[in-house]
Short mmCIF file of C-alpha atoms and ligand atoms in Angstrom, two decimals:
data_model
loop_
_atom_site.label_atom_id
_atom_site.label_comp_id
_atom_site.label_asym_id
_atom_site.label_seq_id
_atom_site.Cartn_x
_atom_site.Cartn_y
_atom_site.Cartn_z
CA UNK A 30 -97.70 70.47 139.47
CA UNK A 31 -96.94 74.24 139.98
CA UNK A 32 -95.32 73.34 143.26
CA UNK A 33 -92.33 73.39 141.67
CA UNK A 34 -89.36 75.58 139.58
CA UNK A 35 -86.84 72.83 138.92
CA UNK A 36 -87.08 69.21 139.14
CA UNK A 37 -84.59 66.67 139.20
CA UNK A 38 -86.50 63.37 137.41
CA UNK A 39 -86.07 60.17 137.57
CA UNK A 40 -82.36 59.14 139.40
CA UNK A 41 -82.23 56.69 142.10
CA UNK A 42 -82.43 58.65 145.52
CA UNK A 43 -79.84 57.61 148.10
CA UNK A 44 -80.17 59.53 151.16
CA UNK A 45 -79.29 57.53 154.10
CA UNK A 46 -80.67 59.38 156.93
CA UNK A 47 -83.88 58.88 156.07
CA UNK A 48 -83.27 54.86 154.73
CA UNK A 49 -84.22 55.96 151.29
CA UNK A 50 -82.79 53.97 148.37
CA UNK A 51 -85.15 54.21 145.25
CA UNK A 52 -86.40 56.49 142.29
CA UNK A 53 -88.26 59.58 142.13
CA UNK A 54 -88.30 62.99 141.33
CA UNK A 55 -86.56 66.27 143.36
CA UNK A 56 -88.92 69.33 143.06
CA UNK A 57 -86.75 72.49 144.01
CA UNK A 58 -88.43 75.96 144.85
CA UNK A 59 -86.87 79.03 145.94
CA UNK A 60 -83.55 77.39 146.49
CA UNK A 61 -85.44 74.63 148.51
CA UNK A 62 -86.28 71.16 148.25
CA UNK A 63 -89.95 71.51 147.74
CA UNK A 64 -90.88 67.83 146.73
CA UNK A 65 -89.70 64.41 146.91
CA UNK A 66 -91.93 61.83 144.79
CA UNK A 67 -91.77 58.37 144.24
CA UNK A 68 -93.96 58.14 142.12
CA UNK A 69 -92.18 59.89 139.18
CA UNK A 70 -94.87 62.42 138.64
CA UNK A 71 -93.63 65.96 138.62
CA UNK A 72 -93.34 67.99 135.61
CA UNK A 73 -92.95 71.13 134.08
CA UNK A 74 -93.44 72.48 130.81
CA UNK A 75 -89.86 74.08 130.04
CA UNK A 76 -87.59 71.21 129.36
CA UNK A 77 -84.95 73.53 130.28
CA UNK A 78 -86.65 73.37 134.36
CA UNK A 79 -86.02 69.58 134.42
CA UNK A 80 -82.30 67.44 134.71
CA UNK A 81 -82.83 64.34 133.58
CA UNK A 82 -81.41 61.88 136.28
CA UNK A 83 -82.12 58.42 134.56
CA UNK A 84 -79.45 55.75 135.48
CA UNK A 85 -77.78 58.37 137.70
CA UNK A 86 -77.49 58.57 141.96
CA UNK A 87 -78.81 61.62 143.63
CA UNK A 88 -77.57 61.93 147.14
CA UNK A 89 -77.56 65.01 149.77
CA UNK A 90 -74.88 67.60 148.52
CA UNK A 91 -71.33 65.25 149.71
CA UNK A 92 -69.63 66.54 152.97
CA UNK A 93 -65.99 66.65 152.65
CA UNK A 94 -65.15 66.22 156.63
CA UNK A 95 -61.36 67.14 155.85
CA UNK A 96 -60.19 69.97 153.82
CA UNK A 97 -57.30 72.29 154.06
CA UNK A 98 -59.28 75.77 153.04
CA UNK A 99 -57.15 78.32 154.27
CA UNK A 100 -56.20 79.66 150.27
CA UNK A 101 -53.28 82.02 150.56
CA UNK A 102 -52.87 81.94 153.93
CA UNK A 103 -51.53 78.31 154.91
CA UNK A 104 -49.46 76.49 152.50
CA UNK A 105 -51.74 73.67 152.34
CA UNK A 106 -54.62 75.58 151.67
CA UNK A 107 -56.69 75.03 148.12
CA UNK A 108 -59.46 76.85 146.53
CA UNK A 109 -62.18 75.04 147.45
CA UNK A 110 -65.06 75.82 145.05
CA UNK A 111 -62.28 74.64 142.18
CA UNK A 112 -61.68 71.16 143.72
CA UNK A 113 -64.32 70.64 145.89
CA UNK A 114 -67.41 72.19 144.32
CA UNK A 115 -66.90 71.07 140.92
CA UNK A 116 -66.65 67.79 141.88
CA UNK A 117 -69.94 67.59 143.83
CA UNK A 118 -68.91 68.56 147.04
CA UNK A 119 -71.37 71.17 148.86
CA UNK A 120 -69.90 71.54 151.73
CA UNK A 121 -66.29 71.39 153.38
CA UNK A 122 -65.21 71.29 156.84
CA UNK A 123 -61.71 73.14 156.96
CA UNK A 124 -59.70 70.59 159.53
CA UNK A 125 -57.28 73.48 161.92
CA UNK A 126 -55.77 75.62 159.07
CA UNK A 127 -57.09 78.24 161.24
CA UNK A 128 -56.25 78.65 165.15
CA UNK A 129 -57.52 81.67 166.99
CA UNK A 130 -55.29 84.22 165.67
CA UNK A 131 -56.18 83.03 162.45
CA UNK A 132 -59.88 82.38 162.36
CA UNK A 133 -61.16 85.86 161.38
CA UNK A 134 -59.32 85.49 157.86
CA UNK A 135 -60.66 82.05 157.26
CA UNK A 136 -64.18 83.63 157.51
CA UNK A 137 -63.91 86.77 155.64
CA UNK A 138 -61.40 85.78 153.18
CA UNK A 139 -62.92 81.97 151.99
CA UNK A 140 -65.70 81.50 153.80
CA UNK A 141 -67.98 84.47 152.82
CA UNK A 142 -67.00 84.19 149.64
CA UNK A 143 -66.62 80.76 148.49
CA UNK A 144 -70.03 78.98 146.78
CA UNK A 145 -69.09 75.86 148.63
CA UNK A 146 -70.55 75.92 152.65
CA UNK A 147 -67.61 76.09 154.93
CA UNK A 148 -67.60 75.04 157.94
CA UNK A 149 -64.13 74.61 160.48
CA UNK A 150 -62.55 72.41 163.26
CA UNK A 151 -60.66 75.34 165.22
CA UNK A 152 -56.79 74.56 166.13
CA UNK A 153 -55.62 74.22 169.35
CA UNK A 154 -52.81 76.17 168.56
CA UNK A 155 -53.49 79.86 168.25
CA UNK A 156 -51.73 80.12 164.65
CA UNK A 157 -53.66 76.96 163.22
CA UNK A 158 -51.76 75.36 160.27
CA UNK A 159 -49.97 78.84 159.01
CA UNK A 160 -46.33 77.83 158.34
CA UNK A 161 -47.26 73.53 158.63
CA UNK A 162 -45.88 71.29 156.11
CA UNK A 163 -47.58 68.26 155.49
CA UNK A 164 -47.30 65.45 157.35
CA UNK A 165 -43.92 66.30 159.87
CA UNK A 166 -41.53 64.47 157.67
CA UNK A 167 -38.81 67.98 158.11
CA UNK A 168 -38.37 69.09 161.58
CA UNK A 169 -40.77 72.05 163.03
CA UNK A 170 -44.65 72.58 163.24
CA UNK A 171 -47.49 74.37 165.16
CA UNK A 172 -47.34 73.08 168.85
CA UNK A 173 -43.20 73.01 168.70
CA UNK A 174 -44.18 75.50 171.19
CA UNK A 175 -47.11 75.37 173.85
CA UNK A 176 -47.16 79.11 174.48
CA UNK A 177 -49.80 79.80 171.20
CA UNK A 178 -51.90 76.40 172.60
CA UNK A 179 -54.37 78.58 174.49
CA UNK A 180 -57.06 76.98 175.79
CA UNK A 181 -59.43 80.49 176.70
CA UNK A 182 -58.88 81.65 173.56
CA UNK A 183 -59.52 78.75 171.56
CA UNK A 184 -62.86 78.71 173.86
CA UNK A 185 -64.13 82.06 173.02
CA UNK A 186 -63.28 82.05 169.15
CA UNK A 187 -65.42 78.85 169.20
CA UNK A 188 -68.05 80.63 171.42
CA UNK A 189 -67.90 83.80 168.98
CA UNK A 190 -68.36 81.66 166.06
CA UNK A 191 -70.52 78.61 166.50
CA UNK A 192 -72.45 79.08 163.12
CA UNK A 193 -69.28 77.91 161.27
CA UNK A 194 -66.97 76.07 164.00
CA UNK A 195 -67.57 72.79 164.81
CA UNK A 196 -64.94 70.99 166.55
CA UNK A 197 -61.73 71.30 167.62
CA UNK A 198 -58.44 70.03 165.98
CA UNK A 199 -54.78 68.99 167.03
CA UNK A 200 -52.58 67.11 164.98
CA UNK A 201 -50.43 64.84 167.35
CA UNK A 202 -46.87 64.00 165.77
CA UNK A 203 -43.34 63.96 167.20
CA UNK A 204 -41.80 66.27 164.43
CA UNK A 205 -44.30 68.79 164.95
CA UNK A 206 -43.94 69.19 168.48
CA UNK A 207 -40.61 69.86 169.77
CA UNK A 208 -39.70 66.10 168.99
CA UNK A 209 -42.47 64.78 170.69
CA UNK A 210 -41.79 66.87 173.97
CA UNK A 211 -45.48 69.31 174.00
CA UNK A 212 -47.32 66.39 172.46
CA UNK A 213 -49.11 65.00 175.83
CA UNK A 214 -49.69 68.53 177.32
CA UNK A 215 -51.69 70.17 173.83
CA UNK A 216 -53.56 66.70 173.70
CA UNK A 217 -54.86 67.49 177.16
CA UNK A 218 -55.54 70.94 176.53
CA UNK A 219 -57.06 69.78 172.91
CA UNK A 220 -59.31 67.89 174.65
CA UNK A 221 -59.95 70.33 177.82
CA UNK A 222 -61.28 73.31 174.80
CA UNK A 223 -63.68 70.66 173.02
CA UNK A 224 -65.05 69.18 176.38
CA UNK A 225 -65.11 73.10 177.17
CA UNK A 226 -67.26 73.88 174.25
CA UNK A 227 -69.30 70.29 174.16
CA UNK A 228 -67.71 69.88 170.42
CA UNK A 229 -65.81 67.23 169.17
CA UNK A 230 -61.80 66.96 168.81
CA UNK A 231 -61.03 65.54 165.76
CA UNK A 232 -57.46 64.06 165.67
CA UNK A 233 -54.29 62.95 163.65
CA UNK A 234 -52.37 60.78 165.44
CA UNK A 235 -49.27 59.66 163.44
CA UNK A 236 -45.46 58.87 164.28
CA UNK A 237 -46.41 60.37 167.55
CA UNK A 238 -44.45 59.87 171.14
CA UNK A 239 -48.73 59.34 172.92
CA UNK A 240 -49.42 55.86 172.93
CA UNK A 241 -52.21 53.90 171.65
CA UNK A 242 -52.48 52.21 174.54
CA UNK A 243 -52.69 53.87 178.34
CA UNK A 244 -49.60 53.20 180.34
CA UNK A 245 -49.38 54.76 183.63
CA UNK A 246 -51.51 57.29 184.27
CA UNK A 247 -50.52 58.95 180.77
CA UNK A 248 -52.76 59.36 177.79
CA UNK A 249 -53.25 57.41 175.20
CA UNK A 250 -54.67 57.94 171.87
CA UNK A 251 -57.37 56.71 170.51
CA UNK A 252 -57.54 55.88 174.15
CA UNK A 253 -58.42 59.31 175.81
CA UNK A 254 -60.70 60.20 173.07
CA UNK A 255 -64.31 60.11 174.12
CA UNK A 256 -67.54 59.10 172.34
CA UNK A 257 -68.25 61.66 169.18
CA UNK A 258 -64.52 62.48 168.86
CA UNK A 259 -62.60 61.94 165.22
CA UNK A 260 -60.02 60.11 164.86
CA UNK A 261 -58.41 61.07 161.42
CA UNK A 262 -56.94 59.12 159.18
CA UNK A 263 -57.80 55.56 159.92
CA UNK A 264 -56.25 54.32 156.91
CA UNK A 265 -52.98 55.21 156.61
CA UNK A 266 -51.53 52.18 157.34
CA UNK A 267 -49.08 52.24 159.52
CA UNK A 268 -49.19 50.83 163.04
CA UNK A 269 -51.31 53.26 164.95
CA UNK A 270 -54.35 51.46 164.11
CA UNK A 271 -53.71 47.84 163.61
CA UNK A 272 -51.13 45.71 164.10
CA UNK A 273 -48.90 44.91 161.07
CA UNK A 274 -48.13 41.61 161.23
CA UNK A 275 -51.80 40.37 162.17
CA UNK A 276 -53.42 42.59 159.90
CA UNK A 277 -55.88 43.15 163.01
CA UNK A 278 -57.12 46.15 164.72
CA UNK A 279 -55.61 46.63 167.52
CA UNK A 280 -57.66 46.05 171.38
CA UNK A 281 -57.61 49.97 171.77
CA UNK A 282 -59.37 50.69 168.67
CA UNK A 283 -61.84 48.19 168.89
CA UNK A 284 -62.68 49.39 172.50
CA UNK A 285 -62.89 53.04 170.90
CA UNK A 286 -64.98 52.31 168.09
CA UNK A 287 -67.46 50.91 170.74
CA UNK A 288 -67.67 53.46 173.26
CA UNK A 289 -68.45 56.03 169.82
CA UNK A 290 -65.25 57.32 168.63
CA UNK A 291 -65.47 57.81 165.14
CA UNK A 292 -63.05 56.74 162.32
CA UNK A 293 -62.29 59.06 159.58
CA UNK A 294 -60.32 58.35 156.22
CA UNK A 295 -58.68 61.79 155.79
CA UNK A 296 -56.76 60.60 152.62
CA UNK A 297 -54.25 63.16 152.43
CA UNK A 298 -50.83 62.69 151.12
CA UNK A 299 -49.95 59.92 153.86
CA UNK A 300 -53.23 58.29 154.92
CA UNK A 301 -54.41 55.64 152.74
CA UNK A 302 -53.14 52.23 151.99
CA UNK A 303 -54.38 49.69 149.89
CA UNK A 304 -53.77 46.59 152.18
CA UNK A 305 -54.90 48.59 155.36
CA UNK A 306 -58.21 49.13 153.33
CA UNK A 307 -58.36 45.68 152.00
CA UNK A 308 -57.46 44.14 155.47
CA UNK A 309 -60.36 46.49 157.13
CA UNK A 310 -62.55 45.49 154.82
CA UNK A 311 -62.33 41.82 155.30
CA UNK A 312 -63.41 42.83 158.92
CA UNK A 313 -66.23 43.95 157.50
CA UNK A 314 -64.95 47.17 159.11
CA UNK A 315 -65.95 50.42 157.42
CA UNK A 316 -64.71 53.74 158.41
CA UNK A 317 -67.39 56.01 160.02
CA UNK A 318 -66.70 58.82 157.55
CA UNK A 319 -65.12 58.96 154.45
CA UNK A 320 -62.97 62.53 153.61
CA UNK A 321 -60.00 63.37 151.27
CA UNK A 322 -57.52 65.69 153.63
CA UNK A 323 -57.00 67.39 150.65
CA UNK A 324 -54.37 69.66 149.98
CA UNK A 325 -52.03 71.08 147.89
CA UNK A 326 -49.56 68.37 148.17
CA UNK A 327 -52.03 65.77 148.10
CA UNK A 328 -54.37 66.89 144.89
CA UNK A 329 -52.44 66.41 141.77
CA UNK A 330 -52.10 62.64 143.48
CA UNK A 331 -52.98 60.57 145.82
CA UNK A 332 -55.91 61.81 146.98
CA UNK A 333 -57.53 64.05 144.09
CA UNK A 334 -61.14 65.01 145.20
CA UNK A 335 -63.99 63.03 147.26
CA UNK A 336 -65.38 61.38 144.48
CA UNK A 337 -62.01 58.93 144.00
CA UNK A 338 -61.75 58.35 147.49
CA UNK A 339 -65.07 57.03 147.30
CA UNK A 340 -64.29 54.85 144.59
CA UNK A 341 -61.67 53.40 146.64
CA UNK A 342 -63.44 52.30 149.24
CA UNK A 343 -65.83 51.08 146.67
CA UNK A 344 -63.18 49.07 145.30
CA UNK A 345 -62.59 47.62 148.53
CA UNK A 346 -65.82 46.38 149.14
CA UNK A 347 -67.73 48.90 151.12
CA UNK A 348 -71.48 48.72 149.93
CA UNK A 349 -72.64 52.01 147.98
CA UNK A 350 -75.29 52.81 150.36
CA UNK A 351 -72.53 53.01 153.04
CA UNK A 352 -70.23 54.82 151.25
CA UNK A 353 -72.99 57.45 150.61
CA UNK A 354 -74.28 57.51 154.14
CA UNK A 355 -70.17 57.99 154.76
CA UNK A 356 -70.44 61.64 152.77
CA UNK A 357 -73.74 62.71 153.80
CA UNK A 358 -75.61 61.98 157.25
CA UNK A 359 -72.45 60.50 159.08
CA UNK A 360 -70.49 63.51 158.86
CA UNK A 361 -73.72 65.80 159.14
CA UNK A 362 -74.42 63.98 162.71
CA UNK A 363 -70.24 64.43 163.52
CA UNK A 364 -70.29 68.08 163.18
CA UNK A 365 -73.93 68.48 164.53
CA UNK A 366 -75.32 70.00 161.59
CA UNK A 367 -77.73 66.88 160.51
CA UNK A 368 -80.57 68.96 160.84
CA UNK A 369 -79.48 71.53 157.90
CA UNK A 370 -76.99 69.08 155.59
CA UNK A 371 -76.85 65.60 154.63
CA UNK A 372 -80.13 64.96 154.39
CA UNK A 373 -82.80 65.38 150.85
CA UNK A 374 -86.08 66.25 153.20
CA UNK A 375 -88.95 68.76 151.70
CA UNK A 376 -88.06 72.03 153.42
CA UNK A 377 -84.19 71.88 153.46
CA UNK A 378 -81.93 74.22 151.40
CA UNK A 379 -81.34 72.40 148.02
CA UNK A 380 -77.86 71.12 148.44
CA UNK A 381 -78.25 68.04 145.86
CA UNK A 382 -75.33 66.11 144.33
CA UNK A 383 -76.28 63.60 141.17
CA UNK A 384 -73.73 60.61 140.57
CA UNK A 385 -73.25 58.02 137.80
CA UNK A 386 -71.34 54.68 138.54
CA UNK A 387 -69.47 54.35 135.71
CA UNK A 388 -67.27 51.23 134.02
CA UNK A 389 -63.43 52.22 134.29
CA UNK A 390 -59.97 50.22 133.81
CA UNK A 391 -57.76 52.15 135.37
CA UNK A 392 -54.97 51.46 138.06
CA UNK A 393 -55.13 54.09 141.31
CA UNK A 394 -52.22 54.35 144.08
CA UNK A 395 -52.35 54.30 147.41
CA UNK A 396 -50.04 56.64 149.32
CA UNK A 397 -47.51 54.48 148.83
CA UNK A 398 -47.33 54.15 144.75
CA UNK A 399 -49.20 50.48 145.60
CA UNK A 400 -51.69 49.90 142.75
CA UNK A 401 -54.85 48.37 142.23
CA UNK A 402 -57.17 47.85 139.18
CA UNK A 403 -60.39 49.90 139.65
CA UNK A 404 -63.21 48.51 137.10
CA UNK A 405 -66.07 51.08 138.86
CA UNK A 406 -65.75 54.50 139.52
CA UNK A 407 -68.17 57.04 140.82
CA UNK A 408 -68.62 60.22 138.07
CA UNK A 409 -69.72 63.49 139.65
CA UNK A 410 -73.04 64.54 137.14
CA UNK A 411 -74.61 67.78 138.25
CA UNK A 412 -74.41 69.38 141.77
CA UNK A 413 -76.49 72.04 143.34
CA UNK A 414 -75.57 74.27 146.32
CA UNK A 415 -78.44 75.78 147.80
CA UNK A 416 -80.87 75.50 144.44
CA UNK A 417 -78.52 77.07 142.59
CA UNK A 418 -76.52 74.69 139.74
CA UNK A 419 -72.56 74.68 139.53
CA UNK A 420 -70.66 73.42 136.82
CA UNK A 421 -68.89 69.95 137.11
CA UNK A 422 -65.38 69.97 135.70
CA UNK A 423 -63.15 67.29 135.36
CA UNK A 424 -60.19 66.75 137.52
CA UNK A 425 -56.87 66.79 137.12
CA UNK A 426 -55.04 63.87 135.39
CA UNK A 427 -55.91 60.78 137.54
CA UNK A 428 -53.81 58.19 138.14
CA UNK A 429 -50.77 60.56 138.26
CA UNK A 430 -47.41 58.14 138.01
CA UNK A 431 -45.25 60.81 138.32
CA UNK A 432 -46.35 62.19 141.53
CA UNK A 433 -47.39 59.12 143.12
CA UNK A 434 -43.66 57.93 142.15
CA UNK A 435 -41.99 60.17 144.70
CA UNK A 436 -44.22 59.16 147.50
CA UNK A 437 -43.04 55.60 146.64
CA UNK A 438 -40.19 55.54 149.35
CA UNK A 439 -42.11 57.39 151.86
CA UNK A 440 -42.54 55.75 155.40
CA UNK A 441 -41.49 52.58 153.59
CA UNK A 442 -40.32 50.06 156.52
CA UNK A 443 -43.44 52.02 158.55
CA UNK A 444 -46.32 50.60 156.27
CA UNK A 445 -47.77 47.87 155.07
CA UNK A 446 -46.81 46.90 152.17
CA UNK A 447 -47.94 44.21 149.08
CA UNK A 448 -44.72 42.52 149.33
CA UNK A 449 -44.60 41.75 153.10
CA UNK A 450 -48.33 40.70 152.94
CA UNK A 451 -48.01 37.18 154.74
CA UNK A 452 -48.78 34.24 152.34
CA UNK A 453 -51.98 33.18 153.70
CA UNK A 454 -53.16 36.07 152.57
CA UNK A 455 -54.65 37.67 149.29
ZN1 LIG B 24 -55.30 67.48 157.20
#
């Protein structure tokens, strides 16, 4: 062919926004995807120029929709090309570790010089995420105060930085927020930056004083979010979403999901439960986008890296196609980068991620030390970040009793639970 430097021959091509879903060959050139052929006919002479993808799933490079980036600098921050890259992950989008004050470091310090893309929601609050704990369960957090939730200056650090910001984030909990007090007010100003800037707010809303539904005149969350807003952590099974005892969404969310709020998983440490999944699933009802929240309290277990929270919703029932499209164009479209990531088209930087679906017998947790048998898992193979090939390397011990023990307790009379499942149901 000649075309090419590097081809990637023979795996089954899944790359949703284009409706593909069959084998060929990825010709790379110059960093670039030069050639996509069905027809299984590229080659090159150097055996060493081609990766054998037989039996194996390439995708677009996986978007990871929620990360905690800020290394060093926020207590939940990771290093991202150790947990993210490695595991086929090309790209991150940092979800408010950084506010205003903050932004410049997130750039320079792990953006610039991470291999992984990085791209960030920008906190409402002018300090981002930089003394948060994880999910408000001791006192004190970023908006405990409203005098850091600038509005302007959340503006024009989004204005200054548009290649890498994307949206805006708040995180809307009672213990976070002068007991619930500021919670309503840096909602509306939240909301006021991102309309501001034409971006989308992405939110968590958990064990928060702002209702789901509107009462009033007052908002209401996912109620006041509009079309193309995030609504984080969809999953984690406590009543914010659907109603416990029904095992139903609740009127608000179906009412959001239609006017084109989308529904992210954002694992985390809190944010998924097994029956939430399962009873979501026997809706038929997928989440829009599928991320991990991870962390550094939620990486040695639950959550562990994108590739197991796949898996989970895998196990659940969600078809492979749309947990793919959940990774790749979904998120792309979210952030309104689907015209440079999430997509395998001739002409596009080479971020490629190859996958194998592999037999397992393993039990995973929840957030909530709940298990479930897993009999197929999805096995980062090779990834590539803009033609250039990282190493894979295998996670940290996975499932993790010991950790997942102490979350056990957590939020217990909150959730869902296996034992208070009602007996018509399996
Ligand atoms: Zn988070």
């Amino acid at each position: 062919m000649g075309s090419v430097e590097f081809i990637i021959k023979g795996g089954r091509i899944i790359n949703p926004s284009t409706g593909v879903a069959c084998v060929g060959d990825v010709g790379l050139k110059g960093g670039k995807i030069a050639e996509i052929d069905f027809n299984c006919s590229l080659s090159l002479n150097n055996p060493s120029d081609v990766f054998d993808a037989s039996g194996c799933i390439v995708t677009p490079g996986l978007i990871d929709l929620h990360v905690h980036a800020y290394e060093h600098a926020t207590p939940l921050g990771i290093n991202v090309d150790a947990h993210c890259l490695t595991r086929g992950v090309t790209t991150v989008v940092d979800a408010g570790s950084a506010g205003a004050a903050t932004f410049a470091g997130l750039r320079k310090f792990i953006a610039e010089v991470s291999k992984t893309r990085v791209l960030a929601f920008l906190h409402i609050a002018n300090h981002g995420l930089a003394s948060a704990g994880c999910a408000g369960l001791v006192p004190g957090g970023e908006i405990d105060s409203l005098v850091q939730a600038d509005v302007e200056q959340c503006v024009k650090c989004i204005g200054d930085n548009r290649d890498m910001i994307v949206g805006v984030k708040l995180r809307l909990a009672r213990a976070i927020s002068n007991d619930g007090a500021n919670e309503e007010e840096a909602y509306r100003r939240a909301r006021e930056a991102a309309g501001k800037c034409g971006v989308p707010l992405m939110v968590h809303h958990a064990f928060s004083t702002v209702p789901v539904n509107s009462t009033e005149g007052r908002s209401s969350c996912p109620g006041s979010l509009k079309s193309g807003d995030i609504y984080t952590h969809c999953l984690h099974g406590n009543n914010g979403t659907m109603e416990l005892q029904t095992r139903t969404f609740l009127p608000e969310v179906v009412d959001a999901k239609k006017r084109g709020i989308l529904f992210d998983t954002g694992h985390g440490r809190g944010s998924f439960n097994w029956n939430f999944a399962e009873s979501a699933a026997k809706l038929k009802d997928w989440p829009d986008t599928i991320s991990t929240d991870l962390h550094t309290e939620s990486l040695p277990s639950p959550a562990y890296d994108l590739v197991t929270v796949m898996t989970k919703m895998l196990h659940v029932g969600m078809p492979l196609y749309d947990v793919i499209a959940a990774v790749t164009s979904t998120p792309a479209r979210a952030i309104g980068w689907e015209k440079v990531i999430g997509s395998l088209e001739v002409g596009r930087e080479a971020d490629i991620t190859v996958m194998r679906l592999e037999d397992w017998d393993v039990k995973l947790e929840d957030c909530h030390n709940q298990l479930r048998t897993i009999e197929k898992k999805l096995v980062p193979v090779a990834v590539w970040r803009s033609g250039v090939k990282h190493p894979i390397v295998e996670h940290i011990k996975c499932p993790n009793p010991e950790v997942a023990a102490t979350l056990a307790g957590i939020w217990h009379d909150q959730v869902m639970r296996d034992e208070t499942m009602p007996p018509n149901s399996v």
